Amino acid sequence: MKVYIIGAGPGDPDLITVKGLRLLQEADVVLWTDSLVNEELVNRARAGAEVIKTAGMTLEEMVEIMADRVQQGKMVARVHTGDPAVYGAILEQMVLLKQRGVEYEIVPGVSSVFASAAALGAELTVPDLTQTLILTRAEGRTPVPEREQLKDLASHHCTIALFLSATLVKKVVDDFLEAGWSPETPVAVVYRASWPDQKIVRSTLEHLAEDMRANGIRSQAMILAGWALDPHITDTDQFRSKLYDKEFTHRFRRGIPS
Ligand code: SAH
């Protein structure tokens, strides 16, 4: 028996993977973060499963329960919001589980960054515009290493996704401007992507702070910045990938020279 660390997806209970749902339904014990994971999903655990909320617990308490139940021969599902690999704080759990000789396995989930892109109808890597997506956060109470300061990352002028940064927009905007981004650069904010009360705010660097304030967005928001988020990008035929280009040869199709 082991602990399955499962990505629950961004909110919509249908956005968990088939494998994640199957394991959740088989589990004897389900631990979930009640502030972030949709309760509807947890209600799909099997009748009689022990369901435990973890929002008020310490790391040690949580690991103690997981280790204890596995040692009793029970199957444990630890459900995380989005994908567990980004800002999931799973490493510290894995370290303690390993120390106690408890096996674990990670099942990926749909991260809020991709649910947000879907809500916006955006491609984050647009041919000839940007081929890079940076996932990061603004520095607040949690420090960000010196070599990863936002103004340095922004110097790449690619698409940048900011987690955990809704209360730090003033600093975010300053860093982008300092890196040479124009004040008109599109920024899209998705509040509670895929939840029934999802909200989309399309803005620009220069108006971001006031637009977020006007919409009362202070948490549970994904900020996506860069020209890939241009709301008019679907009105142009300018950006095309090579993949479907009729002159481009690749492994599955021979190109036709014009
Ligand atoms: N592992 C999660 C991220 C956890 S950190 C994932 O892959 O999505 C929490 C941050 O994720 C929030 O501050 C917010 O920036 C973002 N987030 C989580 N759920 C979200 C949602 N439904 N809509 C928008 N942003 C969300």
Coordinates of C-alpha atoms and ligand atoms in Angstrom, one line a residue:
M1 CA 0.0 0.0 0.0
K2 CA 1.1 3.5 -0.6
V3 CA 0.2 7.2 -0.7
Y4 CA -1.0 8.5 -4.0
I5 CA -0.3 12.2 -4.4
I6 CA -3.0 13.2 -6.8
G7 CA -3.5 16.4 -8.8
A8 CA -7.2 17.4 -8.5
G9 CA -7.1 19.9 -11.3
P10 CA -8.0 23.6 -11.0
G11 CA -11.5 23.4 -9.6
D12 CA -14.0 21.8 -12.0
P13 CA -14.3 18.2 -10.7
D14 CA -14.4 16.9 -14.2
L15 CA -10.8 18.2 -14.7
I16 CA -9.2 15.5 -12.7
T17 CA -7.5 12.7 -14.8
V18 CA -9.2 9.4 -15.3
K19 CA -6.4 7.7 -13.3
G20 CA -6.6 10.3 -10.5
L21 CA -10.4 9.8 -10.1
R22 CA -10.0 6.0 -10.2
L23 CA -7.5 6.1 -7.3
L24 CA -9.6 8.6 -5.4
Q25 CA -12.6 6.3 -5.6
E26 CA -10.5 3.3 -4.5
A27 CA -8.8 5.0 -1.6
D28 CA -9.5 4.0 2.0
V29 CA -8.3 7.4 3.2
V30 CA -8.6 10.7 1.4
L31 CA -6.7 13.8 2.6
W32 CA -7.6 17.1 0.9
T33 CA -7.0 20.8 1.3
D34 CA -10.5 22.1 1.9
S35 CA -9.6 25.7 1.0
L36 CA -8.5 24.9 -2.5
V37 CA -9.9 21.5 -3.8
N38 CA -13.6 21.2 -4.9
E39 CA -15.7 19.4 -2.3
E40 CA -17.7 17.8 -5.1
L41 CA -14.6 15.8 -6.1
V42 CA -14.0 14.6 -2.6
N43 CA -17.7 13.5 -2.4
R44 CA -16.8 10.9 -5.1
A45 CA -14.6 9.0 -2.6
R46 CA -16.1 5.6 -1.8
A47 CA -18.7 5.4 0.9
G48 CA -17.0 4.5 4.2
A49 CA -13.7 6.1 3.2
E50 CA -12.0 8.2 5.9
V51 CA -12.0 11.8 4.6
I52 CA -9.8 14.3 6.3
K53 CA -9.4 18.0 5.8
T54 CA -5.9 19.2 6.1
A55 CA -6.1 23.0 5.9
G56 CA -5.6 23.4 9.7
M57 CA -2.9 20.7 10.0
T58 CA 0.8 20.9 10.3
L59 CA 3.1 18.9 8.0
E60 CA 4.0 16.5 10.8
E61 CA 0.3 15.8 11.7
M62 CA -0.5 15.1 8.0
V63 CA 2.5 12.8 7.5
E64 CA 1.7 11.0 10.7
I65 CA -1.8 10.1 9.5
M66 CA -0.6 9.1 6.0
A67 CA 2.1 6.9 7.4
D68 CA -0.1 5.3 10.1
R69 CA -2.8 4.4 7.6
V70 CA -0.4 2.9 5.0
Q71 CA 1.2 0.8 7.8
Q72 CA -2.4 -0.4 8.6
G73 CA -2.5 -1.7 5.1
K74 CA -4.7 1.1 3.8
M75 CA -4.6 3.0 0.5
V76 CA -4.2 6.8 0.9
A77 CA -5.1 9.5 -1.6
R78 CA -3.5 12.9 -0.9
V79 CA -5.4 15.3 -3.1
H80 CA -3.6 18.5 -4.3
T81 CA -5.0 21.5 -6.2
G82 CA -3.9 21.8 -9.9
D83 CA -0.8 19.8 -10.6
P84 CA 1.2 18.7 -7.5
A85 CA 4.5 19.6 -9.0
V86 CA 4.0 23.4 -9.0
Y87 CA 3.8 25.2 -5.7
G88 CA 2.4 22.0 -4.2
A89 CA 4.7 21.8 -1.2
I90 CA 4.9 18.0 -1.8
L91 CA 8.7 17.7 -1.5
E92 CA 8.5 18.1 2.3
Q93 CA 5.8 15.4 2.5
M94 CA 7.9 13.1 0.3
V95 CA 11.0 13.6 2.4
L96 CA 9.2 12.6 5.7
L97 CA 7.3 9.7 4.0
K98 CA 10.6 8.4 2.7
Q99 CA 12.2 8.7 6.2
R100 CA 9.4 6.6 7.5
G101 CA 9.8 4.0 4.7
V102 CA 6.3 4.9 3.2
E103 CA 6.0 4.5 -0.6
Y104 CA 4.3 7.2 -2.6
E105 CA 3.4 7.9 -6.2
I106 CA 2.5 11.1 -7.9
V107 CA -0.4 11.4 -10.4
P108 CA -0.4 14.6 -12.4
G109 CA -3.2 17.1 -12.7
V110 CA -4.3 20.0 -14.8
S111 CA -2.5 23.0 -13.4
S112 CA -4.4 26.3 -13.0
V113 CA -2.0 27.8 -15.5
F114 CA -3.4 25.6 -18.3
A115 CA -7.0 26.0 -17.1
S116 CA -6.5 29.7 -17.2
A117 CA -5.1 29.6 -20.8
A118 CA -8.1 27.5 -21.8
A119 CA -10.5 29.9 -20.2
L120 CA -8.8 32.7 -22.2
G121 CA -8.7 30.8 -25.4
A122 CA -5.0 31.4 -25.5
E123 CA -2.0 29.6 -27.0
L124 CA 0.9 30.6 -24.7
T125 CA 3.6 29.7 -27.2
V126 CA 2.8 31.5 -30.4
P127 CA 5.0 30.8 -33.5
D128 CA 7.3 33.8 -34.3
L129 CA 6.2 35.6 -31.2
T130 CA 7.4 33.5 -28.3
Q131 CA 8.3 29.9 -27.8
T132 CA 8.9 30.1 -24.1
L133 CA 6.6 30.1 -21.0
I134 CA 8.0 31.0 -17.6
L135 CA 6.1 29.8 -14.5
T136 CA 7.0 31.9 -11.5
R137 CA 5.8 34.0 -8.6
A138 CA 6.3 37.5 -7.3
E139 CA 8.5 37.8 -4.2
G140 CA 6.4 38.4 -1.1
R141 CA 6.7 36.7 2.2
T142 CA 8.2 33.7 0.4
P143 CA 11.6 34.7 -1.0
V144 CA 12.5 34.1 -4.6
P145 CA 16.2 33.3 -5.3
E146 CA 18.3 36.3 -6.4
R147 CA 19.0 34.8 -9.9
E148 CA 15.3 34.4 -10.6
Q149 CA 14.1 38.0 -9.9
L150 CA 11.1 38.9 -12.1
K151 CA 12.8 41.7 -13.8
D152 CA 15.6 39.4 -15.0
L153 CA 13.1 36.7 -16.1
A154 CA 11.1 39.4 -17.9
S155 CA 14.1 40.3 -20.0
H156 CA 13.3 37.3 -22.2
H157 CA 10.0 39.0 -23.3
C158 CA 8.3 35.6 -23.4
T159 CA 5.0 34.6 -21.9
I160 CA 5.1 34.8 -18.1
A161 CA 2.6 33.0 -15.7
L162 CA 2.5 34.3 -12.2
F163 CA 1.2 32.1 -9.4
L164 CA 0.5 33.4 -5.9
S165 CA 1.0 37.0 -6.9
A166 CA -2.4 38.7 -6.9
T167 CA -1.6 40.9 -3.9
L168 CA 1.7 41.9 -5.4
V169 CA 0.7 43.4 -8.7
K170 CA 2.3 46.8 -8.1
K171 CA 5.7 45.3 -7.8
V172 CA 5.1 42.9 -10.7
V173 CA 4.2 45.8 -13.0
D174 CA 7.3 47.8 -11.9
D175 CA 9.5 44.8 -12.6
F176 CA 8.1 44.3 -16.1
L177 CA 8.5 48.0 -16.9
E178 CA 12.0 48.0 -15.6
A179 CA 12.8 45.0 -17.9
G180 CA 11.6 47.2 -20.8
W181 CA 8.1 45.8 -21.4
S182 CA 5.8 48.4 -22.9
P183 CA 2.9 49.7 -20.8
E184 CA 0.5 48.4 -23.4
T185 CA 1.6 44.8 -23.0
P186 CA -1.5 42.6 -22.6
V187 CA -2.0 40.9 -19.3
A188 CA -4.9 38.5 -18.6
V189 CA -6.0 37.6 -15.1
V190 CA -8.2 34.5 -14.4
Y191 CA -9.8 34.3 -11.0
R192 CA -10.9 30.8 -10.0
A193 CA -10.4 29.3 -13.4
S194 CA -12.9 26.5 -14.1
W195 CA -15.0 27.2 -11.0
P196 CA -18.7 28.5 -11.5
D197 CA -17.6 31.9 -10.3
Q198 CA -14.6 32.2 -12.6
K199 CA -13.8 35.7 -13.7
I200 CA -11.6 36.9 -16.5
V201 CA -10.0 40.4 -16.5
R202 CA -8.2 41.5 -19.7
S203 CA -5.9 44.4 -19.1
T204 CA -2.5 45.9 -19.9
L205 CA 0.6 46.5 -17.7
E206 CA -0.4 50.1 -17.2
H207 CA -3.9 49.4 -16.1
L208 CA -3.4 46.0 -14.3
A209 CA -3.4 47.3 -10.7
E210 CA -6.5 49.4 -11.0
D211 CA -8.4 46.7 -13.0
M212 CA -7.6 44.0 -10.4
R213 CA -8.7 46.4 -7.6
A214 CA -11.9 47.3 -9.5
N215 CA -12.7 43.6 -9.8
G216 CA -11.8 42.8 -6.2
I217 CA -9.3 40.1 -7.2
R218 CA -6.8 39.5 -4.3
S219 CA -6.3 35.7 -4.4
Q220 CA -6.8 32.5 -6.4
A221 CA -5.8 34.3 -9.5
M222 CA -3.5 33.4 -12.4
I223 CA -1.8 36.3 -14.0
L224 CA -0.6 35.7 -17.6
A225 CA 1.5 38.4 -19.3
G226 CA 2.9 38.9 -22.8
W227 CA 1.8 39.5 -26.3
A228 CA 0.5 35.9 -26.7
L229 CA -2.4 37.3 -24.5
D230 CA -3.3 40.0 -27.0
P231 CA -7.1 39.8 -27.1
H232 CA -6.9 40.6 -30.9
I233 CA -4.5 37.8 -31.7
T234 CA -7.2 35.6 -33.2
D235 CA -8.0 38.4 -35.7
T236 CA -4.7 38.0 -37.6
D237 CA -3.3 35.3 -39.8
Q238 CA 0.2 36.4 -39.1
F239 CA 1.3 33.7 -36.7
R240 CA 1.5 30.2 -38.1
S241 CA 3.4 27.2 -37.0
K242 CA 5.6 25.1 -39.3
L243 CA 3.7 22.0 -38.3
Y244 CA 0.8 22.5 -40.7
D245 CA 2.7 24.6 -43.2
K246 CA 2.4 23.0 -46.7
E247 CA 6.0 23.8 -47.6
F248 CA 7.5 22.3 -44.4
T249 CA 8.6 18.7 -44.4
H250 CA 8.6 16.7 -41.1
R251 CA 8.4 13.1 -40.1
F252 CA 4.8 12.6 -40.9
R253 CA 4.3 14.7 -44.0
R254 CA 6.4 15.8 -47.1
G255 CA 6.3 19.5 -47.8
I256 CA 5.3 20.8 -51.3
P257 CA 7.8 23.4 -52.5
S258 CA 5.9 26.5 -53.8
Ligands
SAH1 N1 -0.5 23.4 -7.8 C1 -1.4 24.5 -8.2 C2 -0.9 25.8 -7.7 C3 -0.9 26.0 -6.2 S1 -0.4 27.5 -5.7 C4 -1.6 24.4 -9.7 O1 -1.0 23.7 -10.4 O2 -2.5 25.2 -10.2 C5 -1.8 28.4 -5.6 C6 -1.9 29.5 -6.7 O3 -2.3 28.8 -7.9 C7 -2.9 30.6 -6.5 O4 -2.3 31.7 -5.8 C8 -3.2 31.0 -7.9 O5 -2.2 31.8 -8.5 C9 -3.1 29.7 -8.7 N2 -4.4 29.0 -8.8 C10 -4.8 27.8 -8.2 N3 -6.1 27.5 -8.6 C11 -6.5 28.5 -9.4 C12 -7.6 28.7 -10.2 N4 -8.7 27.8 -10.2 N5 -7.7 29.8 -11.0 C13 -6.7 30.7 -11.0 N6 -5.5 30.5 -10.4 C14 -5.4 29.4 -9.6

